[in-house]
Short mmCIF file of C-alpha atoms and ligand atoms in Angstrom, two decimals:
data_model
loop_
_atom_site.label_atom_id
_atom_site.label_comp_id
_atom_site.label_asym_id
_atom_site.label_seq_id
_atom_site.Cartn_x
_atom_site.Cartn_y
_atom_site.Cartn_z
CA UNK A 1 -9.49 -18.83 -29.60
CA UNK A 2 -5.76 -17.95 -28.24
CA UNK A 3 -4.57 -21.35 -26.80
CA UNK A 4 -5.30 -22.19 -23.81
CA UNK A 5 -3.31 -20.83 -21.06
CA UNK A 6 -1.22 -23.45 -18.93
CA UNK A 7 -1.96 -22.12 -15.51
CA UNK A 8 -5.09 -22.86 -15.14
CA UNK A 9 -5.54 -20.04 -11.89
CA UNK A 10 -6.24 -17.58 -15.42
CA UNK A 11 -9.38 -19.08 -16.26
CA UNK A 12 -10.57 -17.70 -12.52
CA UNK A 13 -8.72 -14.80 -12.17
CA UNK A 14 -10.01 -11.63 -11.44
CA UNK A 15 -8.68 -8.05 -12.95
CA UNK A 16 -7.36 -5.55 -10.24
CA UNK A 17 -9.29 -2.65 -10.27
CA UNK A 18 -7.51 0.08 -9.31
CA UNK A 19 -9.02 3.60 -8.40
CA UNK A 20 -10.06 5.29 -11.93
CA UNK A 21 -7.84 7.92 -13.19
CA UNK A 22 -8.97 11.61 -14.11
CA UNK A 23 -8.83 11.73 -17.77
CA UNK A 24 -10.70 8.34 -18.05
CA UNK A 25 -13.66 9.82 -15.33
CA UNK A 26 -13.31 13.30 -17.52
CA UNK A 27 -13.79 11.72 -21.20
CA UNK A 28 -16.46 9.52 -19.77
CA UNK A 29 -18.06 12.45 -17.71
CA UNK A 30 -17.17 15.33 -20.37
CA UNK A 31 -16.01 17.19 -17.48
CA UNK A 32 -12.49 19.06 -17.89
CA UNK A 33 -9.92 16.89 -15.60
CA UNK A 34 -9.04 20.02 -14.31
CA UNK A 35 -12.38 20.37 -11.88
CA UNK A 36 -12.50 16.32 -11.08
CA UNK A 37 -10.43 15.87 -7.85
CA UNK A 38 -9.24 11.70 -7.23
CA UNK A 39 -9.06 10.95 -3.50
CA UNK A 40 -9.31 6.73 -4.76
CA UNK A 41 -5.78 5.62 -4.39
CA UNK A 42 -3.85 7.35 -1.29
CA UNK A 43 -2.07 9.24 -3.56
CA UNK A 44 -0.05 11.92 -2.14
CA UNK A 45 -2.08 15.49 -2.56
CA UNK A 46 0.69 17.66 -2.18
CA UNK A 47 2.48 16.11 -5.36
CA UNK A 48 5.49 14.35 -5.57
CA UNK A 49 8.81 16.34 -3.34
CA UNK A 50 10.00 19.15 -5.37
CA UNK A 51 13.63 17.66 -4.44
CA UNK A 52 13.00 14.14 -6.70
CA UNK A 53 11.47 16.61 -9.53
CA UNK A 54 14.65 18.42 -9.72
CA UNK A 55 17.05 15.52 -9.82
CA UNK A 56 14.58 13.35 -12.32
CA UNK A 57 15.26 15.80 -14.80
CA UNK A 58 18.82 16.09 -14.19
CA UNK A 59 19.18 12.25 -15.55
CA UNK A 60 17.25 12.36 -18.74
CA UNK A 61 19.72 13.46 -20.53
CA UNK A 62 21.82 10.10 -19.48
CA UNK A 63 18.38 7.74 -20.71
CA UNK A 64 20.31 6.36 -23.62
CA UNK A 65 21.97 4.67 -20.66
CA UNK A 66 20.37 1.76 -18.84
CA UNK A 67 20.14 2.08 -15.03
CA UNK A 68 22.38 0.70 -12.34
CA UNK A 69 20.89 -2.13 -12.23
CA UNK A 70 21.87 -3.01 -8.87
CA UNK A 71 20.94 0.81 -7.36
CA UNK A 72 24.28 1.55 -5.78
CA UNK A 73 23.40 5.13 -4.20
CA UNK A 74 19.87 4.50 -3.33
CA UNK A 75 20.36 1.11 -1.49
CA UNK A 76 23.53 3.09 0.30
CA UNK A 77 21.54 5.36 2.03
CA UNK A 78 18.18 3.31 2.63
CA UNK A 79 20.90 1.43 4.38
CA UNK A 80 22.22 4.53 6.42
CA UNK A 81 19.08 6.03 6.68
CA UNK A 82 17.21 2.06 8.41
CA UNK A 83 20.71 1.30 10.18
CA UNK A 84 20.89 -1.89 8.07
CA UNK A 85 23.15 -3.03 5.25
CA UNK A 86 22.31 -2.63 1.10
CA UNK A 87 22.56 -6.60 1.28
CA UNK A 88 19.34 -6.44 3.29
CA UNK A 89 17.38 -4.89 0.66
CA UNK A 90 15.61 -5.99 -2.22
CA UNK A 91 14.10 -2.66 -4.99
CA UNK A 92 10.90 -3.51 -6.72
CA UNK A 93 8.54 -1.64 -9.76
CA UNK A 94 6.23 -0.76 -6.85
CA UNK A 95 6.16 -3.17 -3.66
CA UNK A 96 3.56 -4.79 -5.68
CA UNK A 97 6.40 -6.41 -7.44
CA UNK A 98 8.27 -7.74 -3.97
CA UNK A 99 4.60 -9.26 -3.82
CA UNK A 100 5.22 -11.06 -6.90
CA UNK A 101 9.17 -11.91 -5.71
CA UNK A 102 7.48 -13.70 -2.92
CA UNK A 103 4.80 -15.56 -4.98
CA UNK A 104 7.42 -16.96 -7.19
CA UNK A 105 9.63 -17.62 -3.87
CA UNK A 106 7.04 -19.35 -2.18
CA UNK A 107 3.74 -19.89 -3.49
CA UNK A 108 2.69 -23.01 -5.35
CA UNK A 109 -0.33 -25.22 -4.92
CA UNK A 110 -0.56 -27.23 -2.03
CA UNK A 111 0.78 -24.15 0.00
CA UNK A 112 -1.10 -22.27 2.03
CA UNK A 113 -1.14 -18.40 2.71
CA UNK A 114 -2.65 -16.73 5.61
CA UNK A 115 -4.24 -13.39 5.56
CA UNK A 116 -6.62 -11.11 6.87
CA UNK A 117 -10.27 -10.35 6.06
CA UNK A 118 -9.99 -7.01 4.45
CA UNK A 119 -6.66 -7.54 3.50
CA UNK A 120 -4.44 -5.80 0.54
CA UNK A 121 -6.12 -7.21 -2.73
CA UNK A 122 -3.12 -8.09 -4.43
CA UNK A 123 -2.30 -10.50 -1.63
CA UNK A 124 -4.94 -12.71 -2.71
CA UNK A 125 -4.37 -12.26 -6.11
CA UNK A 126 -1.17 -13.17 -6.51
CA UNK A 127 -1.49 -16.48 -4.50
CA UNK A 128 -4.10 -17.22 -6.57
CA UNK A 129 -1.95 -16.64 -9.45
CA UNK A 130 0.47 -19.54 -8.60
CA UNK A 131 -2.38 -21.82 -7.85
CA UNK A 132 -1.40 -21.56 -3.37
CA UNK A 133 -4.37 -22.23 -1.30
CA UNK A 134 -5.06 -18.59 0.77
CA UNK A 135 -6.74 -18.67 4.33
CA UNK A 136 -8.78 -15.52 5.35
CA UNK A 137 -8.62 -14.73 8.76
CA UNK A 138 -11.93 -12.81 10.54
CA UNK A 139 -10.74 -9.37 11.18
CA UNK A 140 -11.99 -8.22 14.41
CA UNK A 141 -13.28 -4.19 14.21
CA UNK A 142 -11.88 -3.83 10.66
CA UNK A 143 -8.45 -5.01 11.35
CA UNK A 144 -5.93 -7.92 11.87
CA UNK A 145 -6.80 -10.62 14.56
CA UNK A 146 -2.82 -11.31 14.83
CA UNK A 147 -3.53 -14.01 17.15
CA UNK A 148 -6.12 -15.95 15.46
CA UNK A 149 -4.02 -15.16 12.08
CA UNK A 150 -1.56 -17.21 14.43
CA UNK A 151 -3.51 -20.09 15.02
CA UNK A 152 -4.77 -20.66 11.32
CA UNK A 153 -0.79 -21.14 10.21
CA UNK A 154 -0.69 -24.41 9.04
CA UNK A 155 2.56 -27.08 8.57
CA UNK A 156 1.77 -25.96 4.74
CA UNK A 157 1.74 -22.21 5.29
CA UNK A 158 4.74 -20.42 3.88
CA UNK A 159 3.57 -17.25 3.88
CA UNK A 160 1.13 -14.62 6.54
CA UNK A 161 0.88 -11.03 5.24
CA UNK A 162 0.44 -8.50 7.87
CA UNK A 163 -0.72 -4.95 6.59
CA UNK A 164 0.23 -2.73 9.21
CA UNK A 165 -1.10 -0.13 9.06
CA UNK A 166 -3.87 -1.77 6.62
CA UNK A 167 -5.64 -1.06 3.49
CA UNK A 168 -8.20 -0.65 2.85
CA UNK A 169 -9.44 -0.31 6.66
CA UNK A 170 -6.45 1.97 8.27
CA UNK A 171 -6.55 0.02 11.20
CA UNK A 172 -3.27 -0.50 13.17
CA UNK A 173 -2.51 -3.73 15.13
CA UNK A 174 -1.85 -2.82 18.80
CA UNK A 175 1.69 -2.84 19.77
CA UNK A 176 2.15 -5.94 22.02
CA UNK A 177 0.23 -8.18 19.57
CA UNK A 178 2.72 -7.36 16.32
CA UNK A 179 5.68 -7.83 18.90
CA UNK A 180 4.34 -11.47 19.79
CA UNK A 181 3.36 -12.36 16.34
CA UNK A 182 6.51 -11.35 15.37
CA UNK A 183 8.60 -13.32 18.15
CA UNK A 184 6.35 -16.96 17.86
CA UNK A 185 6.14 -17.14 14.09
CA UNK A 186 7.23 -20.34 13.11
CA UNK A 187 10.71 -20.77 10.81
CA UNK A 188 8.65 -22.67 8.43
CA UNK A 189 7.00 -19.15 7.23
CA UNK A 190 7.82 -15.92 5.91
CA UNK A 191 5.89 -13.08 7.29
CA UNK A 192 5.45 -10.11 5.20
CA UNK A 193 4.98 -7.06 7.27
CA UNK A 194 3.96 -4.57 4.71
CA UNK A 195 4.17 -1.08 5.89
CA UNK A 196 3.34 1.28 3.18
CA UNK A 197 2.20 3.60 5.27
CA UNK A 198 4.53 3.33 8.19
CA UNK A 199 5.99 6.99 7.72
CA UNK A 200 2.70 8.41 8.58
CA UNK A 201 2.55 7.09 12.40
CA UNK A 202 3.84 8.98 14.56
CA UNK A 203 5.87 6.46 16.72
CA UNK A 204 6.64 3.51 14.96
CA UNK A 205 7.35 0.16 15.72
CA UNK A 206 10.68 -0.27 14.41
CA UNK A 207 10.93 -3.35 13.25
CA UNK A 208 14.07 -2.89 10.54
CA UNK A 209 15.83 -3.54 13.91
CA UNK A 210 15.04 -7.36 13.97
CA UNK A 211 16.86 -7.62 10.35
CA UNK A 212 19.57 -4.92 11.58
CA UNK A 213 20.51 -7.88 14.37
CA UNK A 214 19.92 -10.36 11.40
CA UNK A 215 17.48 -12.12 14.51
CA UNK A 216 14.49 -12.67 12.14
CA UNK A 217 15.63 -14.47 8.47
CA UNK A 218 12.01 -15.17 7.99
CA UNK A 219 10.89 -12.04 8.36
CA UNK A 220 10.13 -9.53 5.09
CA UNK A 221 9.12 -5.51 5.48
CA UNK A 222 7.60 -3.99 2.58
CA UNK A 223 7.44 0.20 1.99
CA UNK A 224 7.00 2.20 -0.79
CA UNK A 225 8.10 5.57 -2.37
CA UNK A 226 4.24 5.36 -3.60
CA UNK A 227 2.47 7.56 -0.37
CA UNK A 228 4.38 9.39 1.52
CA UNK A 229 6.67 10.19 -1.27
CA UNK A 230 4.17 11.36 -3.37
CA UNK A 231 6.04 8.82 -6.08
CA UNK A 232 3.19 6.86 -6.97
CA UNK A 233 3.26 7.05 -11.09
CA UNK A 234 7.35 6.57 -10.87
CA UNK A 235 6.85 2.23 -9.75
CA UNK A 236 9.23 2.33 -6.62
CA UNK A 237 9.55 -0.10 -3.74
CA UNK A 238 11.59 -1.65 -1.75
CA UNK A 239 12.05 -5.37 0.87
CA UNK A 240 13.81 -5.03 4.31
CA UNK A 241 15.00 -8.61 4.96
CA UNK A 242 18.24 -10.94 5.61
CA UNK A 243 20.80 -11.01 2.99
CA UNK A 244 19.84 -15.14 2.42
CA UNK A 245 16.30 -13.96 1.99
CA UNK A 246 17.27 -11.21 -0.19
CA UNK A 247 19.48 -13.25 -2.53
CA UNK A 248 16.91 -14.99 -3.53
CA UNK A 249 14.52 -12.90 -3.91
CA UNK A 250 17.06 -11.11 -5.86
CA UNK A 251 17.05 -13.93 -8.40
CA UNK A 252 13.53 -12.97 -9.58
CA UNK A 253 13.93 -9.86 -10.02
CA UNK A 254 14.35 -8.36 -13.31
CA UNK A 255 18.00 -6.47 -14.00
CA UNK A 256 16.59 -3.59 -14.85
CA UNK A 257 13.25 -3.66 -12.20
CA UNK A 258 13.79 0.46 -10.96
CA UNK A 259 14.74 2.39 -14.16
CA UNK A 260 17.03 5.45 -13.66
CA UNK A 261 14.50 8.01 -13.18
CA UNK A 262 13.27 5.89 -10.44
CA UNK A 263 16.42 5.68 -8.77
CA UNK A 264 17.30 9.22 -9.09
CA UNK A 265 13.76 10.65 -7.66
CA UNK A 266 13.30 8.42 -4.83
CA UNK A 267 17.11 9.03 -3.61
CA UNK A 268 16.29 12.58 -3.93
CA UNK A 269 12.73 12.38 -1.99
CA UNK A 270 14.44 10.40 1.20
CA UNK A 271 16.35 13.07 1.54
CA UNK A 272 13.30 15.85 1.58
CA UNK A 273 12.91 16.00 5.15
CA UNK A 274 10.58 19.18 4.65
CA UNK A 275 8.24 17.69 2.12
CA UNK A 276 7.79 14.58 4.02
CA UNK A 277 6.75 16.62 7.17
CA UNK A 278 4.39 18.59 5.20
CA UNK A 279 2.79 16.09 3.69
CA UNK A 280 2.29 14.27 7.51
CA UNK A 281 0.60 17.45 8.84
CA UNK A 282 -1.52 17.80 5.98
CA UNK A 283 -2.80 14.07 6.56
CA UNK A 284 -3.33 14.19 10.33
CA UNK A 285 -5.27 17.55 9.30
CA UNK A 286 -7.41 16.23 6.86
CA UNK A 287 -8.08 13.04 9.15
CA UNK A 288 -8.97 15.24 11.70
CA UNK A 289 -11.20 17.05 9.20
CA UNK A 290 -12.64 14.39 8.10
CA UNK A 291 -13.45 12.51 11.34
CA UNK A 292 -15.09 15.31 12.77
CA UNK A 293 -17.34 15.45 9.59
CA UNK A 294 -18.51 12.01 9.74
CA UNK A 295 -19.15 12.24 13.41
CA UNK A 296 -21.18 15.38 12.62
CA UNK A 297 -23.39 13.41 9.76
CA UNK A 298 -23.83 10.55 12.22
CA UNK A 299 -21.80 8.43 9.84
CA UNK A 300 -19.84 5.34 10.95
CA UNK A 301 -16.35 5.45 9.96
CA UNK A 302 -12.84 3.01 11.39
CA UNK A 303 -10.32 5.14 12.58
CA UNK A 304 -7.65 5.31 10.68
CA UNK A 305 -3.66 5.16 11.22
CA UNK A 306 -2.88 6.16 7.74
CA UNK A 307 -4.02 8.35 4.56
CA UNK A 308 -7.54 8.13 3.88
CA UNK A 309 -10.44 6.78 5.59
CA UNK A 310 -13.22 4.06 5.41
CA UNK A 311 -17.03 5.49 5.81
CA UNK A 312 -19.75 3.66 6.33
CA UNK A 313 -22.32 5.33 3.63
CA UNK A 314 -25.02 2.89 2.85
CA UNK A 315 -24.66 1.73 -0.90
CA UNK A 316 -21.04 2.20 -1.92
CA UNK A 317 -21.28 1.77 -5.54
CA UNK A 318 -24.34 4.34 -5.47
CA UNK A 319 -22.77 6.61 -3.51
CA UNK A 320 -19.11 6.17 -5.75
CA UNK A 321 -21.17 6.78 -8.60
CA UNK A 322 -23.10 10.07 -7.59
CA UNK A 323 -20.02 11.69 -6.16
CA UNK A 324 -17.81 10.86 -9.52
CA UNK A 325 -20.80 12.77 -11.35
CA UNK A 326 -19.92 15.57 -9.19
CA UNK A 327 -16.37 15.48 -9.97
CA UNK A 328 -15.21 13.50 -6.94
CA UNK A 329 -13.18 10.23 -7.71
CA UNK A 330 -13.55 8.08 -4.12
CA UNK A 331 -12.78 4.28 -3.98
CA UNK A 332 -16.47 1.91 -3.70
CA UNK A 333 -14.97 -0.74 -1.62
CA UNK A 334 -17.79 -3.67 -2.81
CA UNK A 335 -14.56 -5.87 -4.40
CA UNK A 336 -13.52 -6.11 -0.39
CA UNK A 337 -16.78 -7.10 0.77
CA UNK A 338 -17.46 -3.80 2.10
CA UNK A 339 -20.32 -3.03 -0.26
CA UNK A 340 -21.77 -0.46 1.99
CA UNK A 341 -18.64 1.75 2.53
CA UNK A 342 -16.33 3.77 0.49
CA UNK A 343 -12.50 4.89 1.22
CA UNK A 344 -11.78 8.22 0.76
CA UNK A 345 -7.78 9.25 0.28
CA UNK A 346 -6.86 12.35 2.48
CA UNK A 347 -6.39 15.10 0.03
CA UNK A 348 -5.78 18.88 0.42
CA UNK A 349 -7.87 20.88 2.79
CA UNK A 350 -9.68 22.05 -0.49
CA UNK A 351 -10.20 18.97 -1.67
CA UNK A 352 -11.51 17.36 1.54
CA UNK A 353 -14.24 19.70 1.93
CA UNK A 354 -15.21 19.36 -1.82
CA UNK A 355 -15.55 15.81 -0.88
CA UNK A 356 -17.77 16.36 2.34
CA UNK A 357 -19.94 18.54 0.29
CA UNK A 358 -20.77 16.00 -2.36
CA UNK A 359 -21.37 13.45 0.21
CA UNK A 360 -23.96 16.35 2.23
CA UNK A 361 -25.11 16.90 -1.19
CA UNK A 362 -25.89 12.52 -1.77
CA UNK A 363 -27.21 11.28 1.49
CA UNK A 364 -30.04 12.03 3.29
CA UNK A 365 -29.85 14.00 6.13
C1 PLP B 1 -0.40 0.97 -1.74
C2 PLP B 1 0.02 0.10 -0.75
C3 PLP B 1 1.39 -0.61 -1.40
C4 PLP B 1 2.25 0.18 -3.08
O1 PLP B 1 1.57 -0.33 -3.68
P1 PLP B 1 2.98 0.23 -4.47
O2 PLP B 1 3.61 -1.12 -5.37
O3 PLP B 1 4.53 0.54 -3.52
O4 PLP B 1 2.27 1.56 -5.26
C5 PLP B 1 1.88 -1.34 -0.67
N1 PLP B 1 0.40 -2.20 0.25
C6 PLP B 1 -0.11 -1.72 0.66
C7 PLP B 1 -1.24 -2.43 1.43
C8 PLP B 1 -0.84 -0.67 0.43
O5 PLP B 1 -1.52 0.35 0.22
#
């Protein structure tokens, strides 16, 4: 027996289930890894930015040295791009780590955390880890019901999480709703706007301008290099907020949480306009392809603004397993109370075709 954990939340806390790695499925099914495709974790199917790969290779010779704990050049470049100051930025080992910083700062027993039904799985996990009380607001058409979330705020609420576009549904909240939400959120509540997929939008709402103007100290934007930049394996994301909020989060951050390779790769990826453009074009075409295929197959799907799509297939777990046997890894949604649905990340055109072919074989016509 291990000594009893003092954090009693651990007794009932589930472990996060990530998308299954290709190598693991290959071992289990005895298939060659190169015959398996993974459309399960919203990764960039075009790979990392080639400029990032080159930049990362260059820093390998200096790995005897600790990284720059303040990531000077990366923050400088991000700040320039966003029209903010480096003091508005905190870097995380993936934006997941920033969620944990928020937990350390604001979550405790007796604190309410407001989220939406079908929200990103990490928010409830971290809330529970710190013993905070979760208030889950029913979704509307699979998306966030922002007016209802506003009403759900209590005097004990410290944090509201909104992912826009949302994962796993791909929904985008109406622009007017977001503007109103940001404007009327009470001062005692931190609004965390998770913008992991913002780069896939045609005309995104620019909330960073509120940070620039310093008018919303209770707003934290989160972004990541894991999605459009194709650097999920590198683990780097960032938060954008008021300097007072940022300096508080900075106290929690381990000094070297962003390694030297990640700093170099992210910096180069930011400047790789070509890779970003190609990724967006591939994504739009892929979403079109899936939506058309699902309409032909008479499958219900949720209109997506991100790089994945949620589709209703009946027994999601069974379909996931059957597709996996054919070498196509998607994401079952039982953990999100969406047992009839699977989530498919947009791949290359060839991967998307293989995925639809696999679905057609499995589902009754
Ligand atoms: C993928 C994703 C993230 C990014 O996580 P990282 O830790 O940066 O890889 C954050 N929020 C949402 C909603 C996501 O889907």
